[in-house]
Each structure stands twice: as structure tokens, then as C-alpha cells.
Amino acid sequence: MKSYQIDPDFLWGVATSANQVEGGWNEDGKGMSIADCLRYRPQLDVTNYKATNSISSRQVKEAMSDLSTKNWAKRHGVDFYHNYHEDIKQLAAMGISAFRFSISWARIFPNGDDQEPNQAGLDYYLDLVKEMNKYNIEPIMTLSHYEIPLNLVLNYDAWYDRRVIGFFDRFAKTVIDYLHDYVKYWIPINEIDSIIRHPFSSAGLIEDRFPNKNFKNVIYQAMHNQFVASARIIKYCHETYPDLKIGCMITSTMVYPYNSDPRNVLRATEIMRNVYAFSDIQIRGQYPKYLLKKLKEEDIKIEEKAEDADLIKRNTADFIAFSYYSSVCTAYDTRGLQVTKANRINGVYNKYLPESEWGWQIDPIGLRLSLIKLYDRYQKPLFIVENGLGASDVLTNDKKVHDDYRICYLRDHIHQMLISLVEDGIELIGYCVWGTTDMISASSNQISKRYGLIYVDLDDEGNGTYKRYRKDSYYWYKKLLSFGNKIPMSFFDEPLTHVNESAVS
Ligand code: BG6
């Protein structure tokens, strides 16, 4: 039987973030974070990525004066905070070898600028990683995934203020010192490039707090501070715990030319350079010339300290973690062309690809292209730490979820990844499905945009029992993992009817 043979150490996992699953938003000493201020807004068109990601100071005040969880989905999440033993047990039963998750900064330093950490928070994460280790699951830890403590926004303007680098340093070192025996893989900042797309959830920046400043300049300043903060953590780990691996993380969206008109090819290349700028800085250790030129042209001035350049140069990441969900097209002149509904970057609709209910175009070959392009550019190990499908699922009367569409998505992406591993000469540490249980969507604050392999009985208004039900995709992934490092090629041609509990349990 023909098979894809992969390295036995390859990490097969699942991924999530604290603010999207934990809940327990004000328990055991946790402070308020920006994620606790993000309201589910049913009146908004959820395919309008820009609108769902904007926030004002007035809305933050409203959030602070309402201590309920009803409208603030990330305050309750899916109650992973209390359910983690059971959730990890269920996920371990699938046969995963990695679990990517993030730590809530405000659980450790409730106000961000506290002198001492909250011991209850540290103990919570210690127990969490011990639980993973118990099942031989490698924890992949993200230190900052869309949830800076709110106090740092209100009193320091978040990542715009250089003092926040010091606060992050204290937080990160505290956590690393505490957990380094249990966690080998660390990612300082999730999708560092996302600050451009959603400056509030990514870096705590609220535009109306900077009335006399060019907000674009504010964003790039905060971004620079994040690069410095990451480099400091990489330095600390390399010097103190040389066995740890510290990655950078970017959003890998493939951008294709609308057609072979060289002007469109050039435009696509220019946009892809903007994607790579963020990994260039963290892997090559300097701002690429094309970015510096762009900043100059746009009159953006980053204030930096004399030592920053050297710090960034000397402390580059050990691996490149990336998320991949979709691709878009572009053209030098987009007038008259149909655009995709939910753009993370402005995109022209690609007639060759289907799209998700939320308007993200589905492109498995784009994942393979991401692997090739990133590896060719850097020759560093890669790690797919997010890939999955947000879709609305139906729980049937007999408590099943027949999510063939998600299985197709995962099957086709994983298939391309395996082909790439075997054919393209790349280095890949592992693959994590974005989705453990269902979780609250980062952009739309809905749970009905479901990503999980395990269904959670909860609706967008916060009603439900929080009970968990394994989806068909759970059993499909379990079957895939049961093959170990020799995966039959025929598995990717099998009809999906084989997916049911009895077939794999
Ligand atoms: C990634 C984020 O960009 O996309 C995740 O790191 C997020 O936090 C995922 O959940 C999917 O996006 P969304 O908005 O559909 O949840």
C-alpha cells in the first residue's frame, strides 16, 4: 500500500487561545483584559471583517461598567478554565501529540504593571501543562494572543508605550521560569502582523486615544515595540534555557495575481512582500529595505533606542510558526472586479475556489505554496500552528455533528501538507488544527462560527449547557492519527461515510 512516510517526531496537534476558550474572566485574581471588552454585535455583518474589528473608548467604558457575561462572549468562552481536565482527556483520546494554547497575561499580572505575579494564575497553567504532559502531549505555548491587560491600555496606551516592553518582559520571564521544565516550544506573540488589521485586539490600540497623531504611525511604533519585546524573550531563553525553541508567528495568506498580466503579478508580489516583512524582521534580524522605504514615503517615524537594531539582529527566532486559512487574488486595478466578502487583506474573488460561509476562500494548495515559499526564503523549520474551518454546525437529535465540510477542508489541507513534506524538501515541525472544542471567534465574537472538533452546546447569546459532543471531524482526525508516521495515500480518497464512532474507537 502506498503511503506518506513522515518523521516519527512530527507533532500532530490542535490549537486554541486562552481568551477564546477559558472564560473564568474574573476568577482567582484575573484582571480585565481587552478580550473582555469585545462584544458580540448581532447587528453587524459578520463578513465585514473591518467593522467587526473596530472599537472606541466609549465602547470600552460600556464594557467596564457591565459586569455580566451575557453580551461579552469571551468572558465565558466555553469554560475551558473549569473543564480543562475533561477537554484534554477527550483530545488526548484522539491521539494528538501537541496542544497549542495561550496564557492569559491578566491571569498572571492582573493589571499588567504589578510587581508580583498572581500565584493562582501560575498554578493554573502549571496544572494545565502537567495535564498535557500526562498524556505525552507537547504543549506549544503562546505568550500573548490577543489579550493584553486592560489597565495597560487605559494607563499606558498599550504596546504604543515603550514601558509595556518591560511589563511584557516581566510577565514572559515569570512564566518561562515557572514552566520551562514542561514546555519546550514558545511563541512570544500571536500573528504579530495582525496589528495592522486589528490594532485593538492585537495590541490594545484605540484610535480615538490618539487624536493628534497619525494612527498608522502609532501602529508601526507599537509593532516595533513588539519586535523588541520578542527579541528580548528570545535572548533570555537562548541564554538561560538553551533547550527551549522560540518561534515567531505570522499570518500566511497567499496572494495570487488575478491573471497573468505582469502588472497584476507585480502587485501580488508587492503584497506578499508585506506579508513577509514581519518574518523577515524576526528571522533575518532587520527591517527589510522595502519596508523602510515604505515607512519613509508614508512619513512614518519609529522612535527606537540605539540598542534595538542590534538586539533584533542578534536574537532571531528558531522556527517560523504560521496560521493558514485562505488565499486571495489581487490586481493592479481592482475597479470593477468582484471582491471577497471577508478580507483579511483586500482581495479579489478567485473564481477557481469555493468560499466558507464567512467568505474566506478555501485553497489547500495555498498551504503547500506557503510552505514552499517560506522555506525557500528562510531555510528554517516551519510549524503550521493554525489551520481550520469556521462553519455553523448542527447538533442532531441523537447528538451527532455531521461536519463533512470540515473534514473535507482538513483532509485537503493535510493532504497538500503531506505532499509538500514528501516532495518539496521542506522542514516542518508539526501541524495543529485550529479548533479543540468550539470556541469564540476572534473577529466576530460568535460561537456559531464553529472551529472545534468537539461541539459545545452554547449559542451566540450565551445560552446552553456547555456540554461537549464529538463531531464527525473528531473521529476523522483520530483515524488519521491512528496511522502513525505511515499514512496510506488511499486515506485521502476514501468516501466520508467511513467516519463514525464505531469505525475508529
Ligand atoms: C487567527 C487567530 O488569525 O484566526 C485566531 O490567531 C482566530 O485567534 C483565527 O480565531 C480564526 O479567526 P476568526 O476571526 O474566525 O476566529
XYZ file of C-alpha atoms and ligand atoms in Angstrom:
521
model
C 0.000 0.000 0.000
C 1.414 3.398 -0.962
C 1.843 5.759 1.958
C 3.177 9.116 3.045
C 6.036 8.394 5.367
C 6.801 11.171 7.822
C 9.203 11.774 10.667
C 8.066 9.914 13.821
C 8.679 13.117 15.821
C 6.247 15.113 13.695
C 3.804 16.889 16.018
C 0.120 16.391 15.271
C -1.962 18.724 17.329
C -4.809 21.060 17.972
C -4.714 24.754 18.802
C -6.626 27.406 20.671
C -6.131 30.596 22.669
C -6.985 31.444 26.273
C -9.325 34.333 25.518
C -11.406 32.245 23.109
C -11.998 29.236 25.367
C -11.193 29.820 29.019
C -13.921 32.043 30.427
C -13.475 32.489 34.187
C -12.788 36.108 33.268
C -12.733 37.495 36.819
C -11.891 34.392 38.827
C -8.934 33.631 41.084
C -7.425 37.074 40.776
C -7.535 37.503 36.995
C -7.688 41.126 35.859
C -9.737 42.503 32.997
C -8.207 42.151 29.550
C -9.061 43.706 26.218
C -10.781 40.468 25.181
C -13.311 41.021 27.986
C -14.393 44.225 26.218
C -15.269 42.630 22.905
C -18.990 42.452 22.432
C -20.918 40.175 20.139
C -22.742 42.629 17.872
C -25.533 40.791 16.013
C -26.435 43.909 14.041
C -23.068 43.820 12.265
C -22.487 41.963 9.035
C -20.085 39.285 10.271
C -18.445 39.028 6.869
C -17.396 42.659 7.288
C -14.028 41.985 8.873
C -13.198 45.681 9.335
C -16.443 46.595 11.103
C -16.298 43.618 13.443
C -12.786 44.596 14.476
C -13.294 48.287 15.283
C -13.817 49.641 18.810
C -13.986 53.053 20.533
C -13.129 54.307 24.027
C -16.844 54.702 24.697
C -17.429 51.007 23.962
C -14.599 50.037 26.299
C -16.182 52.155 29.066
C -19.512 50.445 28.482
C -17.804 47.088 28.813
C -16.179 48.116 32.085
C -19.471 49.199 33.606
C -21.295 45.965 32.715
C -20.047 43.097 34.814
C -22.282 40.462 33.274
C -21.023 37.859 30.877
C -24.102 37.758 28.667
C -23.021 40.063 25.859
C -19.328 39.529 26.251
C -18.742 36.075 24.875
C -15.039 35.935 25.661
C -15.790 36.393 29.349
C -17.423 32.975 29.437
C -15.697 31.314 26.464
C -16.536 27.613 26.613
C -15.493 27.386 30.251
C -12.228 25.609 29.487
C -10.996 27.222 32.718
C -13.021 24.703 34.674
C -13.283 21.922 32.093
C -9.673 21.522 31.051
C -9.148 18.094 32.614
C -12.058 16.640 30.687
C -11.293 18.538 27.454
C -7.650 17.490 27.415
C -8.660 13.906 28.132
C -11.033 13.898 25.155
C -8.445 15.489 22.871
C -5.744 13.106 24.050
C -8.028 10.229 23.141
C -7.748 11.346 19.509
C -4.043 10.597 19.643
C -2.655 14.131 19.403
C 0.971 14.787 20.297
C 0.788 18.606 20.585
C -1.564 21.188 22.030
C -1.074 24.841 21.207
C -2.670 27.242 23.651
C -2.000 30.671 25.096
C -1.618 32.085 28.557
C -3.778 34.917 29.781
C -1.425 37.757 30.730
C -4.082 39.242 33.054
C -4.334 35.944 34.949
C -0.644 36.255 35.852
C -0.294 40.045 36.154
C -3.891 41.286 36.579
C -3.020 44.900 35.813
C -0.016 44.245 33.652
C 2.178 46.592 35.707
C 2.000 44.683 39.028
C 5.262 43.960 40.809
C 4.334 40.412 41.818
C 2.550 37.695 39.863
C -0.755 36.150 40.851
C 0.205 32.734 42.184
C -3.219 31.224 41.448
C -2.723 32.033 37.758
C 0.717 30.437 37.640
C -0.577 27.335 39.399
C -3.453 27.053 36.961
C -1.112 26.921 33.968
C 1.289 24.605 35.746
C -1.521 22.149 36.268
C -2.627 22.583 32.662
C 0.761 21.724 31.188
C 1.229 18.842 33.634
C -2.089 17.509 32.444
C -0.842 17.650 28.843
C 2.454 16.017 29.750
C 0.492 13.252 31.469
C -0.836 12.219 28.045
C 2.527 12.750 26.318
C 1.217 15.862 24.660
C 3.784 18.553 23.846
C 2.447 21.954 24.986
C 3.056 24.769 22.482
C 2.729 27.981 24.429
C 1.808 31.394 23.016
C 2.574 34.169 25.477
C 0.395 36.884 24.006
C -2.642 36.003 21.939
C -4.983 38.996 21.686
C -5.368 39.810 25.371
C -3.203 42.476 26.913
C -4.416 43.536 30.404
C -6.900 46.413 30.056
C -5.071 48.569 32.593
C -2.139 48.805 30.196
C -4.483 50.214 27.560
C -6.085 52.755 29.853
C -2.947 53.978 31.576
C -0.154 53.393 29.066
C -1.782 53.168 25.616
C -0.740 49.535 25.453
C 2.036 48.487 23.063
C 2.489 52.074 21.861
C 4.246 52.847 25.164
C 7.753 51.522 25.443
C 7.282 50.789 29.154
C 4.989 47.943 28.120
C 8.031 46.108 26.729
C 9.299 45.934 30.319
C 5.953 44.706 31.637
C 5.803 42.014 28.967
C 9.363 41.065 29.807
C 8.467 40.553 33.453
C 5.352 38.549 32.550
C 7.099 36.365 29.976
C 10.159 35.631 32.110
C 7.988 34.798 35.116
C 6.011 32.293 33.070
C 9.051 30.816 31.334
C 10.898 30.403 34.647
C 7.863 28.660 36.084
C 7.016 26.350 33.195
C 10.228 25.714 31.277
C 10.511 22.145 32.599
C 7.207 21.292 30.947
C 7.075 23.459 27.835
C 9.696 23.345 25.097
C 8.053 25.363 22.283
C 7.264 29.046 22.874
C 5.722 31.713 20.656
C 6.015 35.221 22.140
C 3.297 36.963 20.086
C 0.481 35.504 18.003
C 0.314 36.753 14.382
C 2.498 39.786 15.006
C 1.372 41.224 11.646
C -2.269 41.302 12.772
C -1.630 44.643 14.475
C -2.126 46.213 11.045
C -5.542 44.570 10.557
C -6.983 44.835 14.059
C -4.884 47.136 16.223
C -7.134 46.843 19.279
C -7.458 43.106 19.752
C -3.896 42.568 18.673
C -2.117 45.354 20.556
C -4.667 47.314 22.609
C -4.610 50.427 20.379
C -7.782 52.537 20.256
C -7.686 55.143 17.511
C -9.618 57.849 19.375
C -6.978 57.890 22.129
C -4.515 59.386 19.638
C -6.382 62.456 18.338
C -3.240 64.360 17.353
C -1.266 61.521 15.922
C -1.134 59.678 12.659
C -2.712 56.371 13.707
C -0.669 54.441 11.184
C 2.440 55.754 12.874
C 1.032 54.654 16.232
C 0.518 51.150 14.853
C 4.053 50.859 13.492
C 5.505 52.191 16.734
C 3.602 49.565 18.721
C 4.687 46.922 16.235
C 8.319 47.920 16.712
C 7.905 47.646 20.468
C 6.543 44.124 19.983
C 9.573 43.162 17.883
C 11.886 44.444 20.604
C 9.896 42.585 23.268
C 10.056 39.338 21.272
C 13.773 39.667 20.677
C 14.328 40.203 24.404
C 12.463 36.995 25.179
C 14.379 35.057 22.539
C 17.635 36.347 24.048
C 16.535 35.396 27.543
C 15.571 31.867 26.542
C 18.664 31.233 24.465
C 20.897 32.388 27.300
C 19.021 30.807 30.197
C 17.322 27.735 28.765
C 19.166 26.724 25.591
C 16.965 23.647 25.086
C 13.851 25.719 24.516
C 12.708 26.597 20.994
C 11.312 30.068 20.420
C 9.363 30.801 17.272
C 7.982 33.851 15.584
C 4.455 33.725 14.231
C 2.877 35.252 11.155
C -0.388 35.011 9.251
C 0.315 33.337 5.957
C -2.258 34.443 3.421
C -1.330 33.593 -0.151
C -1.897 36.421 -2.577
C -2.211 35.485 -6.255
C -2.299 37.711 -9.307
C -5.806 37.931 -10.735
C -4.385 36.794 -14.083
C -1.031 36.660 -15.855
C -0.960 40.361 -16.710
C 2.542 41.238 -15.414
C 1.145 44.320 -13.686
C -1.071 42.027 -11.604
C 1.823 39.656 -10.920
C 3.859 42.616 -9.719
C 1.020 43.797 -7.450
C 0.705 40.315 -5.921
C 4.466 40.214 -5.330
C 4.324 43.592 -3.602
C 1.551 42.445 -1.273
C 3.340 39.191 -0.476
C 6.387 41.241 0.499
C 4.185 42.970 3.070
C 3.298 39.536 4.445
C 6.962 38.505 4.609
C 8.167 41.787 6.142
C 7.136 40.504 9.546
C 9.032 37.233 9.296
C 11.982 38.962 7.611
C 12.452 41.080 10.733
C 12.245 38.139 13.109
C 14.253 35.668 11.036
C 16.740 37.821 9.159
C 17.036 40.191 12.095
C 16.428 43.509 10.384
C 13.760 45.637 8.798
C 13.856 44.889 5.069
C 14.813 47.823 2.849
C 11.442 47.775 1.100
C 9.644 48.292 4.410
C 11.976 51.103 5.473
C 11.365 52.794 2.133
C 7.611 52.450 2.523
C 7.705 53.905 6.041
C 9.748 56.859 4.781
C 7.381 57.507 1.897
C 4.425 57.495 4.265
C 6.267 59.772 6.710
C 6.094 57.161 9.468
C 8.780 57.658 12.069
C 9.512 54.897 14.550
C 11.217 56.011 17.743
C 13.798 53.443 18.672
C 16.633 53.087 21.109
C 20.209 52.768 19.927
C 20.374 49.137 21.056
C 17.171 47.958 19.301
C 18.695 47.144 15.923
C 21.468 45.077 17.444
C 19.054 43.251 19.758
C 16.767 42.341 16.852
C 19.728 41.335 14.711
C 21.286 39.007 17.279
C 18.134 37.370 18.582
C 16.217 35.768 15.773
C 13.582 33.065 16.062
C 14.325 29.329 15.942
C 11.306 28.457 13.824
C 8.527 30.085 11.846
C 5.060 29.335 13.117
C 2.220 30.402 10.900
C -1.524 30.288 10.535
C -3.070 29.489 7.200
C -6.750 29.688 6.345
C -7.201 31.051 2.846
C -5.851 32.892 -0.155
C -6.963 35.927 -2.144
C -6.270 37.412 -5.554
C -5.171 40.891 -6.374
C -4.859 43.170 -9.394
C -3.088 46.463 -10.085
C -6.502 47.963 -10.782
C -9.301 46.290 -8.842
C -12.086 48.553 -10.095
C -14.991 46.537 -11.444
C -13.668 43.255 -10.066
C -15.639 41.237 -7.542
C -14.008 41.313 -4.116
C -14.128 38.586 -1.482
C -16.592 39.194 1.322
C -14.350 38.924 4.335
C -10.937 40.239 3.550
C -8.078 39.970 5.938
C -6.269 41.825 3.197
C -8.123 43.411 0.302
C -8.727 40.619 -2.111
C -10.241 39.986 -5.484
C -12.525 36.978 -5.711
C -10.837 33.855 -7.106
C -13.292 32.073 -9.400
C -11.421 28.769 -9.023
C -12.043 28.489 -5.292
C -15.048 27.869 -3.076
C -15.600 30.051 -0.034
C -16.663 29.452 3.554
C -19.921 30.793 4.952
C -17.867 33.673 6.326
C -16.465 34.469 2.908
C -12.941 33.067 3.321
C -11.860 31.343 0.113
C -10.758 27.749 0.585
C -7.436 26.886 -1.029
C -5.489 23.795 0.143
C -2.770 24.259 -2.482
C -2.176 27.696 -0.979
C -0.966 25.888 2.143
C 1.581 23.949 0.129
C 2.673 27.164 -1.570
C 3.078 28.820 1.836
C 5.358 26.001 2.943
C 7.478 26.206 -0.195
C 7.760 29.972 -0.213
C 8.536 30.334 3.485
C 11.109 27.554 3.391
C 12.766 28.855 0.250
C 13.013 32.301 1.793
C 14.437 31.340 5.183
C 15.540 27.665 5.290
C 14.241 27.496 8.865
C 11.911 24.881 10.374
C 8.264 25.725 9.851
C 5.299 24.969 12.075
C 1.653 25.144 10.947
C 0.082 26.223 14.216
C -3.373 27.121 12.903
C -5.481 25.729 10.084
C -9.198 25.092 10.241
C -12.675 25.962 9.099
C -15.173 28.244 10.827
C -18.628 26.925 9.974
C -22.073 26.669 11.513
C -22.736 23.132 12.702
C -25.955 21.369 13.579
C -26.290 19.104 16.604
C -28.734 16.403 15.572
C -31.392 14.959 17.865
C -29.173 11.969 18.520
C -26.336 14.373 19.494
C -24.123 13.979 16.448
C -22.477 16.623 14.297
C -22.024 15.570 10.674
C -19.445 18.131 9.619
C -18.301 16.646 6.322
C -17.423 20.140 5.067
C -14.840 20.493 7.881
C -13.447 17.029 7.203
C -13.076 17.948 3.519
C -11.297 21.158 4.482
C -8.898 19.402 6.866
C -8.390 16.404 4.597
C -7.474 18.535 1.582
C -5.136 20.835 3.531
C -3.417 17.991 5.360
C -3.087 16.129 2.079
C -1.278 19.086 0.495
C 0.928 19.363 3.560
C 1.918 15.694 3.299
C 2.629 16.012 -0.403
C 4.792 19.013 0.375
C 6.643 17.143 3.133
C 7.423 14.286 0.800
C 8.064 16.210 -2.412
C 9.193 19.748 -1.665
C 12.195 19.314 0.612
C 10.852 21.465 3.425
C 11.329 21.172 7.206
C 8.127 21.063 9.200
C 7.833 20.569 12.954
C 4.124 19.914 13.066
C 0.553 20.732 12.240
C -2.224 21.952 14.549
C -5.894 22.104 13.651
C -7.343 25.441 14.754
C -10.013 24.046 16.961
C -10.109 21.938 20.055
C -13.629 22.303 21.285
C -15.647 25.065 19.635
C -14.557 28.493 20.755
C -15.478 32.146 20.443
C -14.425 33.584 17.090
C -11.627 36.137 17.390
C -13.124 38.567 14.896
C -16.882 38.175 15.207
C -17.206 37.093 18.858
C -19.620 34.371 17.814
C -19.515 30.768 18.867
C -21.702 29.907 15.894
C -18.605 30.331 13.718
C -17.506 26.959 14.998
C -13.953 25.671 14.605
C -13.846 22.770 17.036
C -13.533 19.035 16.593
C -15.745 18.831 19.664
C -19.082 20.648 19.686
C -20.065 22.814 22.656
C -23.744 23.332 23.354
C -23.802 27.127 23.511
C -25.264 29.882 21.334
C -24.177 33.408 20.440
C -26.285 34.855 23.268
C -24.526 32.667 25.817
C -27.396 30.197 26.288
C -26.652 26.492 26.544
C -25.469 23.673 28.744
C -21.757 23.821 27.784
C -21.938 20.072 27.204
C -19.407 18.616 24.752
C -20.186 16.317 21.799
C -17.613 14.779 19.462
C -18.104 15.787 15.846
C -17.501 13.518 12.862
C -14.304 15.501 12.248
C -13.067 14.342 15.662
C -13.300 10.729 14.531
C -11.754 11.533 11.160
C -8.718 13.184 12.771
C -8.464 10.281 15.224
C -8.363 7.837 12.353
C -5.693 9.879 10.577
C -3.554 9.909 13.724
C -4.011 6.179 14.210
C -1.788 5.570 11.166
C 1.253 6.968 12.970
C 4.038 8.037 10.654
C 2.878 5.968 7.662
C -0.316 7.404 6.276
C -1.903 5.449 3.409
C -2.363 7.621 0.346
C -5.739 5.990 -0.186
C -6.997 7.578 3.050
C -7.365 10.836 1.160
C -9.614 9.243 -1.460
C -11.927 7.407 0.909
C -15.564 8.481 0.923
C -16.503 10.285 4.111
C -19.175 7.794 5.090
C -16.490 5.791 6.928
C -16.426 8.451 9.607
C -18.303 7.288 12.600
C -17.553 6.403 16.140
C -17.632 2.649 15.806
C -15.213 2.694 12.870
C -12.404 4.212 14.884
C -12.991 3.680 18.550
C -6.293 33.642 13.646
C -6.244 33.913 15.119
O -5.961 34.768 12.976
O -7.545 33.339 13.096
C -7.264 33.134 15.929
O -4.953 33.664 15.621
C -8.608 33.156 15.222
O -7.331 33.675 17.217
C -8.443 32.548 13.845
O -9.620 32.512 15.932
C -9.743 32.495 13.059
O -10.316 33.759 13.009
P -11.816 34.030 13.485
O -11.969 35.501 13.463
O -12.683 33.345 12.511
O -11.932 33.459 14.854
